[in-house]
Amino acid sequence: QVQLVESGGGSVEAGGSLSLSCAASDNTYSGPFVGWFRQTPGKEREGVAVISTVYNNTYYTDSVKGRFTVSQDNAKWTVYLQMNSLKPEDTAMYYCAATNVWVDDPWLLRPEAYKYWGQGTQVTVSS
């Protein structure tokens, strides 16, 4: 079973930056897509950013476009989420997830498309 571990969360002021990392315990396995999701209490989990591990294509939810960047280091099986110009509304628990099958574009930001999940890392942005 693939195990994912996130790191890099913390507290920052609005306008600041954080970089999150997602590593796989089995770095010989690479899911076709790795995504970042976030969730606040009482709200549905939201897709934030996705990267295709095969083609390196990226996908973002509208609210983070131009501010967040997802990237990968294939040699280490590590996926990063660079978050700049953070806003209070970005506050959430952030999760890394990976698919075990190919997923069509309309499903890439939907949590139900992902099989493997990390434990989450908290991001808090204050104003």
PDB file of C-alpha atoms in Angstrom:
ATOM      1  CA  GLN A   1       0.000   0.000   0.000  1.00  0.00           C
ATOM      2  CA  VAL A   2       1.297   3.447  -0.913  1.00  0.00           C
ATOM      3  CA  GLN A   3       1.696   5.805   2.012  1.00  0.00           C
ATOM      4  CA  LEU A   4       1.887   9.559   1.487  1.00  0.00           C
ATOM      5  CA  VAL A   5       3.345  12.042   3.944  1.00  0.00           C
ATOM      6  CA  GLU A   6       2.841  15.807   3.771  1.00  0.00           C
ATOM      7  CA  SER A   7       5.029  18.408   5.400  1.00  0.00           C
ATOM      8  CA  GLY A   8       5.573  22.145   5.354  1.00  0.00           C
ATOM      9  CA  GLY A   9       2.380  23.504   6.847  1.00  0.00           C
ATOM     10  CA  GLY A  10       2.362  26.309   9.341  1.00  0.00           C
ATOM     11  CA  SER A  11       1.080  29.773  10.153  1.00  0.00           C
ATOM     12  CA  VAL A  12       1.817  32.845   8.062  1.00  0.00           C
ATOM     13  CA  GLU A  13       0.535  36.372   7.622  1.00  0.00           C
ATOM     14  CA  ALA A  14      -1.556  37.271   4.605  1.00  0.00           C
ATOM     15  CA  GLY A  15       0.669  37.842   1.612  1.00  0.00           C
ATOM     16  CA  GLY A  16       3.247  35.366   2.831  1.00  0.00           C
ATOM     17  CA  SER A  17       4.383  32.077   1.351  1.00  0.00           C
ATOM     18  CA  LEU A  18       4.587  28.422   2.280  1.00  0.00           C
ATOM     19  CA  SER A  19       5.871  25.375   0.460  1.00  0.00           C
ATOM     20  CA  LEU A  20       4.297  21.977   1.049  1.00  0.00           C
ATOM     21  CA  SER A  21       5.907  18.645   0.233  1.00  0.00           C
ATOM     22  CA  CYS A  22       4.364  15.253  -0.402  1.00  0.00           C
ATOM     23  CA  ALA A  23       6.540  12.146  -0.328  1.00  0.00           C
ATOM     24  CA  ALA A  24       5.668   8.521  -0.998  1.00  0.00           C
ATOM     25  CA  SER A  25       6.899   5.733   1.236  1.00  0.00           C
ATOM     26  CA  ASP A  26       7.299   3.566  -1.846  1.00  0.00           C
ATOM     27  CA  ASN A  27       9.144   5.773  -4.293  1.00  0.00           C
ATOM     28  CA  THR A  28       9.157   3.061  -6.942  1.00  0.00           C
ATOM     29  CA  TYR A  29       5.472   3.709  -7.449  1.00  0.00           C
ATOM     30  CA  SER A  30       4.128   6.788  -9.150  1.00  0.00           C
ATOM     31  CA  GLY A  31       0.439   7.357  -9.552  1.00  0.00           C
ATOM     32  CA  PRO A  32      -0.608   8.936 -12.832  1.00  0.00           C
ATOM     33  CA  PHE A  33      -1.748  12.038 -10.945  1.00  0.00           C
ATOM     34  CA  VAL A  34      -0.889  13.606  -7.625  1.00  0.00           C
ATOM     35  CA  GLY A  35      -3.165  16.252  -6.219  1.00  0.00           C
ATOM     36  CA  TRP A  36      -3.402  18.712  -3.380  1.00  0.00           C
ATOM     37  CA  PHE A  37      -6.720  19.138  -1.634  1.00  0.00           C
ATOM     38  CA  ARG A  38      -7.880  21.246   1.257  1.00  0.00           C
ATOM     39  CA  GLN A  39     -10.702  21.140   3.734  1.00  0.00           C
ATOM     40  CA  THR A  40     -12.063  23.333   6.490  1.00  0.00           C
ATOM     41  CA  PRO A  41     -14.509  22.166   9.173  1.00  0.00           C
ATOM     42  CA  GLY A  42     -18.021  21.839   7.859  1.00  0.00           C
ATOM     43  CA  LYS A  43     -17.018  22.154   4.212  1.00  0.00           C
ATOM     44  CA  GLU A  44     -16.415  19.641   1.462  1.00  0.00           C
ATOM     45  CA  ARG A  45     -12.898  18.743   0.496  1.00  0.00           C
ATOM     46  CA  GLU A  46     -11.747  20.946  -2.387  1.00  0.00           C
ATOM     47  CA  GLY A  47      -9.277  20.167  -5.127  1.00  0.00           C
ATOM     48  CA  VAL A  48      -6.504  22.772  -5.211  1.00  0.00           C
ATOM     49  CA  ALA A  49      -3.807  21.652  -7.634  1.00  0.00           C
ATOM     50  CA  VAL A  50      -2.947  18.514  -9.580  1.00  0.00           C
ATOM     51  CA  ILE A  51       0.091  17.376 -11.514  1.00  0.00           C
ATOM     52  CA  SER A  52       0.334  14.634 -14.104  1.00  0.00           C
ATOM     53  CA  THR A  53       3.377  12.586 -13.189  1.00  0.00           C
ATOM     54  CA  VAL A  54       3.652  11.360 -16.767  1.00  0.00           C
ATOM     55  CA  TYR A  55       3.334  14.587 -18.748  1.00  0.00           C
ATOM     56  CA  ASN A  56       3.982  17.171 -16.022  1.00  0.00           C
ATOM     57  CA  ASN A  57       0.767  18.975 -16.880  1.00  0.00           C
ATOM     58  CA  THR A  58      -0.768  20.950 -14.044  1.00  0.00           C
ATOM     59  CA  TYR A  59      -4.296  21.862 -13.070  1.00  0.00           C
ATOM     60  CA  TYR A  60      -5.530  24.430 -10.559  1.00  0.00           C
ATOM     61  CA  THR A  61      -8.761  25.543  -9.053  1.00  0.00           C
ATOM     62  CA  ASP A  62      -9.580  29.104 -10.077  1.00  0.00           C
ATOM     63  CA  SER A  63      -9.066  30.616  -6.646  1.00  0.00           C
ATOM     64  CA  VAL A  64      -5.348  29.743  -6.557  1.00  0.00           C
ATOM     65  CA  LYS A  65      -4.324  30.303 -10.175  1.00  0.00           C
ATOM     66  CA  GLY A  66      -1.341  32.615 -10.388  1.00  0.00           C
ATOM     67  CA  ARG A  67      -0.547  32.149  -6.698  1.00  0.00           C
ATOM     68  CA  PHE A  68       0.088  28.420  -6.244  1.00  0.00           C
ATOM     69  CA  THR A  69       2.454  26.198  -8.220  1.00  0.00           C
ATOM     70  CA  VAL A  70       2.559  22.410  -8.131  1.00  0.00           C
ATOM     71  CA  SER A  71       5.725  20.629  -9.240  1.00  0.00           C
ATOM     72  CA  GLN A  72       7.440  17.275  -8.911  1.00  0.00           C
ATOM     73  CA  ASP A  73      10.831  15.700  -8.365  1.00  0.00           C
ATOM     74  CA  ASN A  74      10.552  12.313 -10.027  1.00  0.00           C
ATOM     75  CA  ALA A  75      13.878  11.036  -8.707  1.00  0.00           C
ATOM     76  CA  LYS A  76      12.602  11.350  -5.147  1.00  0.00           C
ATOM     77  CA  TRP A  77       8.904  10.805  -5.842  1.00  0.00           C
ATOM     78  CA  THR A  78       8.149  14.097  -4.197  1.00  0.00           C
ATOM     79  CA  VAL A  79       5.459  16.588  -5.161  1.00  0.00           C
ATOM     80  CA  TYR A  80       5.515  20.190  -4.011  1.00  0.00           C
ATOM     81  CA  LEU A  81       2.958  22.922  -3.648  1.00  0.00           C
ATOM     82  CA  GLN A  82       4.451  26.403  -3.581  1.00  0.00           C
ATOM     83  CA  MET A  83       1.904  28.818  -2.170  1.00  0.00           C
ATOM     84  CA  ASN A  84       2.497  32.540  -2.614  1.00  0.00           C
ATOM     85  CA  SER A  85       0.379  35.585  -1.837  1.00  0.00           C
ATOM     86  CA  LEU A  86      -1.537  33.604   0.730  1.00  0.00           C
ATOM     87  CA  LYS A  87      -4.952  34.820   1.812  1.00  0.00           C
ATOM     88  CA  PRO A  88      -6.939  34.089   4.975  1.00  0.00           C
ATOM     89  CA  GLU A  89      -9.384  32.068   2.895  1.00  0.00           C
ATOM     90  CA  ASP A  90      -6.535  29.672   2.064  1.00  0.00           C
ATOM     91  CA  THR A  91      -6.594  28.502   5.673  1.00  0.00           C
ATOM     92  CA  ALA A  92      -7.352  24.783   5.705  1.00  0.00           C
ATOM     93  CA  MET A  93      -6.009  21.324   6.273  1.00  0.00           C
ATOM     94  CA  TYR A  94      -4.098  20.442   3.124  1.00  0.00           C
ATOM     95  CA  TYR A  95      -3.908  16.861   1.888  1.00  0.00           C
ATOM     96  CA  CYS A  96      -1.773  15.178  -0.717  1.00  0.00           C
ATOM     97  CA  ALA A  97      -3.408  12.409  -2.729  1.00  0.00           C
ATOM     98  CA  ALA A  98      -2.552  10.099  -5.608  1.00  0.00           C
ATOM     99  CA  THR A  99      -4.600   8.189  -8.128  1.00  0.00           C
ATOM    100  CA  ASN A 100      -3.926   4.570  -8.933  1.00  0.00           C
ATOM    101  CA  VAL A 101      -5.533   4.765 -12.368  1.00  0.00           C
ATOM    102  CA  TRP A 102      -5.678   7.214 -15.223  1.00  0.00           C
ATOM    103  CA  VAL A 103      -8.238   9.952 -14.666  1.00  0.00           C
ATOM    104  CA  ASP A 104      -9.910  12.169 -17.234  1.00  0.00           C
ATOM    105  CA  ASP A 105      -9.475  15.925 -16.840  1.00  0.00           C
ATOM    106  CA  PRO A 106     -12.980  16.703 -15.515  1.00  0.00           C
ATOM    107  CA  TRP A 107     -12.341  14.445 -12.521  1.00  0.00           C
ATOM    108  CA  LEU A 108      -8.843  15.547 -11.574  1.00  0.00           C
ATOM    109  CA  LEU A 109      -9.870  18.037  -8.895  1.00  0.00           C
ATOM    110  CA  ARG A 110     -12.462  15.745  -7.370  1.00  0.00           C
ATOM    111  CA  PRO A 111     -11.432  13.856  -4.221  1.00  0.00           C
ATOM    112  CA  GLU A 112     -13.318  10.718  -5.193  1.00  0.00           C
ATOM    113  CA  ALA A 113     -10.834  10.111  -8.024  1.00  0.00           C
ATOM    114  CA  TYR A 114      -7.972   9.533  -5.581  1.00  0.00           C
ATOM    115  CA  LYS A 115      -7.099   6.334  -3.769  1.00  0.00           C
ATOM    116  CA  TYR A 116      -4.077   7.193  -1.624  1.00  0.00           C
ATOM    117  CA  TRP A 117      -4.088  10.029   0.887  1.00  0.00           C
ATOM    118  CA  GLY A 118      -1.706  11.618   3.317  1.00  0.00           C
ATOM    119  CA  GLN A 119      -2.578  12.583   6.869  1.00  0.00           C
ATOM    120  CA  GLY A 120      -2.808  16.295   6.132  1.00  0.00           C
ATOM    121  CA  THR A 121      -0.861  19.372   7.145  1.00  0.00           C
ATOM    122  CA  GLN A 122      -2.443  22.513   8.555  1.00  0.00           C
ATOM    123  CA  VAL A 123      -2.043  25.859   6.817  1.00  0.00           C
ATOM    124  CA  THR A 124      -3.209  28.944   8.677  1.00  0.00           C
ATOM    125  CA  VAL A 125      -3.140  32.422   7.151  1.00  0.00           C
ATOM    126  CA  SER A 126      -3.856  35.380   9.386  1.00  0.00           C
ATOM    127  CA  SER A 127      -4.759  38.926   8.429  1.00  0.00           C
TER     128      SER A 127
END
